[in-house]
GROMACS .gro file of C-alpha atoms in nm:
model
  308
    1PHE     CA    1   0.940  -0.812  -0.123
    2GLU     CA    2   0.747  -1.087  -0.356
    3GLU     CA    3   0.306  -0.949  -0.318
    4SER     CA    4   0.041  -1.124  -0.316
    5LEU     CA    5  -0.284  -0.856  -0.384
    6TYR     CA    6  -0.654  -0.950  -0.250
    7PRO     CA    7  -0.853  -0.612  -0.254
    8PHE     CA    8  -1.190  -0.633  -0.165
    9ALA     CA    9  -1.292  -0.797  -0.465
   10LYS     CA   10  -1.072  -1.077  -0.505
   11LEU     CA   11  -1.085  -1.188  -0.110
   12GLU     CA   12  -1.498  -1.216  -0.236
   13VAL     CA   13  -1.411  -1.463  -0.491
   14VAL     CA   14  -1.139  -1.683  -0.369
   15THR     CA   15  -1.347  -1.729  -0.109
   16SER     CA   16  -1.681  -1.809  -0.240
   17ARG     CA   17  -1.481  -2.054  -0.434
   18ILE     CA   18  -1.299  -2.216  -0.131
   19ALA     CA   19  -1.661  -2.145   0.023
   20GLY     CA   20  -1.821  -2.370  -0.192
   21ALA     CA   21  -1.507  -2.682  -0.263
   22LEU     CA   22  -1.592  -2.682   0.159
   23GLN     CA   23  -1.913  -2.771   0.089
   24ARG     CA   24  -1.882  -3.035  -0.168
   25SER     CA   25  -1.637  -3.199   0.122
   26GLY     CA   26  -1.945  -3.248   0.306
   27LEU     CA   27  -1.927  -3.005   0.538
   28THR     CA   28  -2.237  -2.799   0.642
   29LYS     CA   29  -2.274  -2.531   0.931
   30GLY     CA   30  -2.192  -2.622   1.243
   31ASP     CA   31  -1.895  -2.877   1.104
   32ARG     CA   32  -1.607  -2.835   1.283
   33ILE     CA   33  -1.233  -2.842   1.057
   34ALA     CA   34  -0.879  -2.825   1.156
   35LEU     CA   35  -0.676  -2.558   0.975
   36VAL     CA   36  -0.274  -2.642   0.962
   37ILE     CA   37  -0.195  -2.462   0.710
   38PRO     CA   38   0.211  -2.267   0.726
   39ASP     CA   39   0.115  -2.012   0.415
   40ASN     CA   40  -0.037  -1.695   0.537
   41GLU     CA   41  -0.171  -1.637   0.257
   42ALA     CA   42  -0.392  -1.995   0.163
   43PHE     CA   43  -0.447  -1.986   0.561
   44VAL     CA   44  -0.651  -1.628   0.570
   45MET     CA   45  -0.799  -1.699   0.303
   46THR     CA   46  -0.923  -2.119   0.406
   47PHE     CA   47  -0.959  -1.948   0.730
   48LEU     CA   48  -1.244  -1.659   0.567
   49SER     CA   49  -1.428  -1.924   0.346
   50CYS     CA   50  -1.509  -2.105   0.648
   51LEU     CA   51  -1.718  -1.851   0.829
   52ARG     CA   52  -1.915  -1.753   0.518
   53VAL     CA   53  -2.050  -2.062   0.547
   54GLY     CA   54  -2.068  -2.111   0.853
   55ILE     CA   55  -1.801  -2.415   0.914
   56ILE     CA   56  -1.648  -2.364   1.205
   57PRO     CA   57  -1.229  -2.300   1.215
   58VAL     CA   58  -1.025  -2.504   1.467
   59PRO     CA   59  -0.637  -2.356   1.384
   60LEU     CA   60  -0.425  -2.557   1.465
   61TYR     CA   61   0.007  -2.399   1.442
   62PRO     CA   62   0.242  -2.637   1.231
   63PRO     CA   63   0.528  -2.831   1.328
   64THR     CA   64   0.828  -2.647   1.365
   65GLY     CA   65   1.106  -2.981   1.326
   66VAL     CA   66   1.064  -3.375   1.347
   67GLY     CA   67   1.245  -3.317   1.683
   68GLN     CA   68   0.969  -3.216   1.825
   69LEU     CA   69   0.700  -3.420   1.621
   70ALA     CA   70   0.531  -3.606   1.909
   71GLY     CA   71   0.476  -3.382   2.125
   72TYR     CA   72   0.297  -3.184   1.863
   73LEU     CA   73   0.157  -3.544   1.699
   74ASP     CA   74   0.003  -3.567   2.089
   75ASN     CA   75  -0.134  -3.193   2.135
   76ALA     CA   76  -0.291  -3.201   1.750
   77ARG     CA   77  -0.520  -3.505   1.817
   78HIS     CA   78  -0.620  -3.380   2.206
   79VAL     CA   79  -0.762  -3.068   2.023
   80MET     CA   80  -0.894  -3.265   1.702
   81ASN     CA   81  -1.083  -3.480   1.992
   82GLN     CA   82  -1.173  -3.225   2.182
   83SER     CA   83  -1.302  -3.023   1.900
   84GLY     CA   84  -1.492  -3.282   1.745
   85ALA     CA   85  -1.255  -3.198   1.421
   86ARG     CA   86  -1.418  -3.384   1.105
   87MET     CA   87  -1.217  -3.274   0.836
   88LEU     CA   88  -0.863  -3.149   0.841
   89VAL     CA   89  -0.657  -2.864   0.522
   90THR     CA   90  -0.317  -2.917   0.533
   91VAL     CA   91  -0.063  -2.906   0.338
   92PRO     CA   92   0.042  -3.210   0.129
   93MET     CA   93   0.445  -3.207   0.316
   94ILE     CA   94   0.244  -3.199   0.646
   95ALA     CA   95  -0.001  -3.415   0.608
   96GLU     CA   96   0.253  -3.696   0.611
   97HIS     CA   97   0.307  -3.619   0.983
   98LEU     CA   98   0.025  -3.674   1.077
   99SER     CA   99  -0.147  -3.919   0.882
  100ALA     CA  100  -0.085  -4.160   1.162
  101ILE     CA  101  -0.373  -3.872   1.339
  102LYS     CA  102  -0.658  -4.089   1.227
  103THR     CA  103  -0.674  -4.341   1.344
  104VAL     CA  104  -0.695  -4.212   1.657
  105CYS     CA  105  -0.957  -3.901   1.623
  106PRO     CA  106  -1.284  -4.120   1.500
  107ALA     CA  107  -1.435  -3.761   1.437
  108LEU     CA  108  -1.170  -3.758   1.185
  109GLU     CA  109  -1.335  -3.834   0.788
  110ARG     CA  110  -1.081  -3.673   0.546
  111VAL     CA  111  -0.744  -3.518   0.510
  112LEU     CA  112  -0.832  -3.263   0.289
  113SER     CA  113  -0.522  -3.074   0.019
  114VAL     CA  114  -0.557  -2.672   0.075
  115ALA     CA  115  -0.491  -2.634  -0.296
  116ASP     CA  116  -0.745  -2.890  -0.406
  117LEU     CA  117  -0.948  -2.634  -0.239
  118PHE     CA  118  -0.806  -2.273  -0.430
  119GLN     CA  119  -0.831  -2.545  -0.789
  120ASN     CA  120  -1.245  -2.441  -0.699
  121THR     CA  121  -1.393  -2.289  -0.962
  122GLU     CA  122  -1.744  -2.329  -0.807
  123ALA     CA  123  -1.999  -2.060  -0.548
  124PHE     CA  124  -2.021  -2.171  -0.256
  125ASN     CA  125  -2.411  -2.244  -0.169
  126PRO     CA  126  -2.568  -1.895   0.088
  127VAL     CA  127  -2.608  -2.001   0.379
  128GLU     CA  128  -2.785  -1.722   0.755
  129ILE     CA  129  -2.492  -1.672   0.909
  130LYS     CA  130  -2.613  -1.523   1.324
  131SER     CA  131  -2.460  -1.338   1.537
  132ASP     CA  132  -2.522  -1.538   1.820
  133ASP     CA  133  -2.333  -1.812   1.549
  134ILE     CA  134  -2.018  -1.991   1.639
  135ALA     CA  135  -1.731  -1.816   1.490
  136PHE     CA  136  -1.427  -2.053   1.534
  137LEU     CA  137  -1.278  -2.262   1.775
  138GLN     CA  138  -0.986  -2.067   1.922
  139TYR     CA  139  -0.695  -2.360   2.189
  140THR     CA  140  -0.498  -2.172   2.436
  141SER     CA  141  -0.119  -2.209   2.371
  142GLY     CA  142  -0.120  -2.493   2.676
  143SER     CA  143   0.244  -2.342   2.858
  144THR     CA  144   0.094  -2.456   3.136
  145SER     CA  145  -0.207  -2.753   3.074
  146ARG     CA  146  -0.381  -2.918   2.809
  147PRO     CA  147  -0.470  -2.668   2.560
  148LYS     CA  148  -0.811  -2.541   2.580
  149GLY     CA  149  -1.084  -2.461   2.318
  150VAL     CA  150  -1.242  -2.089   2.349
  151THR     CA  151  -1.565  -2.088   2.220
  152LEU     CA  152  -1.575  -1.699   1.986
  153THR     CA  153  -1.949  -1.593   1.781
  154HIS     CA  154  -1.951  -1.343   1.608
  155ALA     CA  155  -2.116  -1.148   1.833
  156ASN     CA  156  -1.787  -1.156   2.054
  157LEU     CA  157  -1.574  -1.095   1.735
  158LEU     CA  158  -1.685  -0.820   1.700
  159ALA     CA  159  -1.779  -0.645   2.013
  160ASN     CA  160  -1.425  -0.748   2.076
  161ILE     CA  161  -1.260  -0.557   1.775
  162ASN     CA  162  -1.498  -0.285   1.778
  163ALA     CA  163  -1.351  -0.207   2.136
  164PHE     CA  164  -0.982  -0.238   2.074
  165MET     CA  165  -0.930  -0.126   1.668
  166GLY     CA  166  -1.200   0.149   1.743
  167GLU     CA  167  -1.145   0.334   2.118
  168GLY     CA  168  -0.828   0.139   2.169
  169LEU     CA  169  -0.649   0.166   1.899
  170GLY     CA  170  -0.813   0.488   1.709
  171ALA     CA  171  -0.786   0.263   1.415
  172HIS     CA  172  -0.959   0.415   1.023
  173GLN     CA  173  -0.912   0.330   0.689
  174ASP     CA  174  -0.784   0.655   0.590
  175LYS     CA  175  -0.496   0.689   0.761
  176ASP     CA  176  -0.350   0.407   0.917
  177HIS     CA  177  -0.225   0.068   0.759
  178GLY     CA  178  -0.192  -0.292   0.974
  179LEU     CA  179   0.138  -0.440   0.925
  180SER     CA  180   0.257  -0.796   1.084
  181TRP     CA  181   0.442  -1.120   1.102
  182LEU     CA  182   0.272  -1.286   1.368
  183PRO     CA  183   0.171  -1.612   1.288
  184LEU     CA  184  -0.161  -1.614   1.217
  185PHE     CA  185  -0.323  -1.969   1.370
  186HIS     CA  186  -0.332  -1.684   1.719
  187ASP     CA  187  -0.589  -1.436   1.846
  188MET     CA  188  -0.306  -1.160   1.832
  189GLY     CA  189  -0.212  -1.251   1.483
  190LEU     CA  190  -0.558  -1.402   1.318
  191ILE     CA  191  -0.823  -1.120   1.566
  192GLY     CA  192  -0.557  -0.785   1.553
  193PHE     CA  193  -0.474  -0.860   1.225
  194VAL     CA  194  -0.645  -1.026   0.996
  195LEU     CA  195  -1.010  -1.035   1.143
  196ALA     CA  196  -1.015  -0.600   1.267
  197PRO     CA  197  -0.879  -0.503   0.959
  198LEU     CA  198  -1.161  -0.638   0.795
  199VAL     CA  199  -1.429  -0.538   0.961
  200HIS     CA  200  -1.251  -0.157   1.010
  201GLN     CA  201  -1.176  -0.189   0.611
  202ILE     CA  202  -0.821  -0.104   0.637
  203ASP     CA  203  -0.504  -0.265   0.497
  204CYS     CA  204  -0.273  -0.481   0.634
  205THR     CA  205   0.041  -0.610   0.458
  206TYR     CA  206   0.166  -1.003   0.603
  207LEU     CA  207   0.526  -1.088   0.671
  208SER     CA  208   0.588  -1.454   0.667
  209VAL     CA  209   0.718  -1.572   1.079
  210LEU     CA  210   1.014  -1.746   0.949
  211GLN     CA  211   1.113  -1.437   0.721
  212PHE     CA  212   1.051  -1.249   1.040
  213LEU     CA  213   1.260  -1.525   1.267
  214LYS     CA  214   1.604  -1.531   0.968
  215ARG     CA  215   1.609  -1.203   0.925
  216PRO     CA  216   1.417  -0.941   1.228
  217SER     CA  217   1.521  -0.618   0.961
  218ILE     CA  218   1.270  -0.780   0.653
  219TRP     CA  219   1.054  -0.641   0.961
  220LEU     CA  220   1.129  -0.243   0.953
  221LYS     CA  221   1.157  -0.267   0.554
  222ALA     CA  222   0.784  -0.329   0.518
  223ILE     CA  223   0.668  -0.075   0.812
  224SER     CA  224   0.906   0.109   0.552
  225LYS     CA  225   0.774   0.028   0.234
  226TYR     CA  226   0.409   0.096   0.329
  227LYS     CA  227   0.482   0.277   0.503
  228GLY     CA  228   0.287   0.084   0.806
  229THR     CA  229   0.107   0.262   1.118
  230ILE     CA  230   0.061  -0.101   1.336
  231THR     CA  231   0.201  -0.343   1.473
  232PHE     CA  232   0.213  -0.624   1.714
  233GLY     CA  233   0.536  -0.773   1.842
  234PRO     CA  234   0.677  -0.987   2.142
  235ASN     CA  235   0.892  -0.843   2.380
  236PHE     CA  236   1.167  -1.096   2.243
  237SER     CA  237   1.082  -0.935   1.878
  238TYR     CA  238   1.182  -0.582   1.903
  239GLY     CA  239   1.524  -0.768   2.164
  240ALA     CA  240   1.671  -0.969   1.817
  241CYS     CA  241   1.633  -0.639   1.636
  242ALA     CA  242   1.770  -0.447   1.842
  243ARG     CA  243   2.083  -0.753   1.891
  244ARG     CA  244   2.082  -0.872   1.543
  245ILE     CA  245   1.975  -0.567   1.249
  246ARG     CA  246   2.315  -0.375   1.147
  247PRO     CA  247   2.347  -0.017   1.058
  248GLU     CA  248   2.402  -0.159   0.716
  249GLU     CA  249   2.090  -0.343   0.651
  250VAL     CA  250   1.825  -0.055   0.783
  251GLN     CA  251   2.002   0.282   0.631
  252GLY     CA  252   1.793   0.504   0.499
  253LEU     CA  253   1.456   0.359   0.568
  254ASP     CA  254   1.175   0.584   0.741
  255LEU     CA  255   0.982   0.438   1.053
  256SER     CA  256   0.777   0.819   1.089
  257SER     CA  257   0.487   0.625   0.999
  258CYS     CA  258   0.484   0.382   1.251
  259ARG     CA  259   0.231   0.508   1.562
  260VAL     CA  260   0.127   0.256   1.710
  261ALA     CA  261   0.424  -0.066   1.748
  262GLY     CA  262   0.249  -0.307   1.981
  263CYS     CA  263   0.418  -0.586   2.303
  264GLY     CA  264   0.265  -0.823   2.485
  265SER     CA  265   0.209  -1.222   2.525
  266GLU     CA  266   0.521  -1.245   2.755
  267PRO     CA  267   0.697  -1.069   3.039
  268ILE     CA  268   0.786  -0.703   2.901
  269ARG     CA  269   1.155  -0.556   2.988
  270PRO     CA  270   1.132  -0.169   2.967
  271GLU     CA  271   1.488  -0.233   2.847
  272VAL     CA  272   1.415  -0.415   2.548
  273LEU     CA  273   1.212  -0.143   2.454
  274GLU     CA  274   1.419   0.105   2.580
  275GLY     CA  275   1.724  -0.062   2.329
  276PHE     CA  276   1.530  -0.101   2.090
  277ALA     CA  277   1.396   0.288   2.007
  278ARG     CA  278   1.813   0.359   2.108
  279ALA     CA  279   1.863   0.174   1.811
  280PHE     CA  280   1.618   0.283   1.574
  281ALA     CA  281   1.510   0.636   1.619
  282PRO     CA  282   1.804   0.762   1.407
  283LEU     CA  283   1.556   0.622   1.155
  284GLY     CA  284   1.212   0.809   1.279
  285PHE     CA  285   1.066   0.507   1.581
  286LYS     CA  286   0.970   0.696   1.837
  287ARG     CA  287   1.011   0.559   2.189
  288GLU     CA  288   0.581   0.727   2.221
  289ALA     CA  289   0.517   0.439   2.005
  290PHE     CA  290   0.544   0.153   2.190
  291LEU     CA  291   0.153  -0.034   2.373
  292PRO     CA  292   0.212  -0.267   2.635
  293ALA     CA  293  -0.087  -0.475   2.588
  294TYR     CA  294  -0.218  -0.747   2.796
  295GLY     CA  295  -0.450  -1.020   2.732
  296MET     CA  296  -0.579  -1.397   2.694
  297ALA     CA  297  -0.681  -1.665   2.462
  298ASP     CA  298  -0.974  -1.750   2.694
  299ALA     CA  299  -1.089  -1.413   2.715
  300MET     CA  300  -1.051  -1.335   2.249
  301LEU     CA  301  -0.790  -1.050   2.249
  302THR     CA  302  -0.776  -0.740   2.435
  303ALA     CA  303  -0.519  -0.460   2.438
  304GLN     CA  304  -0.461  -0.261   2.687
  305LYS     CA  305  -0.243   0.033   2.845
  306ALA     CA  306  -0.064  -0.087   3.114
  307ASP     CA  307  -0.047   0.129   3.405
  308GLY     CA  308   0.225   0.339   3.411
   0.00000   0.00000   0.00000
């Protein structure tokens, strides 16, 4: 694993500088900014920097391939126009694809490079953040209609996080370690594994989506290495592990630390979870760790144990 460690002290310094760069770009509290950042580290730092100065981030998923670019650009145009994003933060490769979108997004003034934000050395000017201020805009997946924006305040987030992390999962900083490969531009990855661990001061390890899709065994190796106790994934991810991971890839791993293996975001098939449990019981995985869950972006993020 290539590791990048962010203790709270480093997190404070880095986000302070990025927040300062955002302010110097002309953004002020209440302005909306679209984030199309595929790198986990850069996304998390930029997102948290926005929150520190009241700039409202609008996370968008990165394009997945040239073949689907037309549909992607249409969705991105819709989200940026509806949200009123003044600026867009991304990486050069994606900026090339999005260059034409500026002409059809009247409110969009500039495209910022995430690398330039990281190079800033000056801190931000403090801004008062209230509980009823908007934290960020979360857009629905758009699977049944156009993506819809959901306005989430800081109070909304804290109430939801305390409900599922404290009352729901019983998470505690002295005993838990979160581990996730989930995309961070949507609720399960962003609220569940970035904001919630931050609020409850729980260490969390992130893997990239592409790493997992290419080699699912990296998920289990990370659980074993970092003694992960809480992880989540959609139904397909557990099936992919059971089907594609060869015994020699995971020989010697220890999954006994995993006390919560959440499953949600798509229909849950019991036979898939049973197959995962059988395949990895020899490595210490406990069937009782499974936590079927349901939630909608429209309601922020909710983890509930399913009946039966």
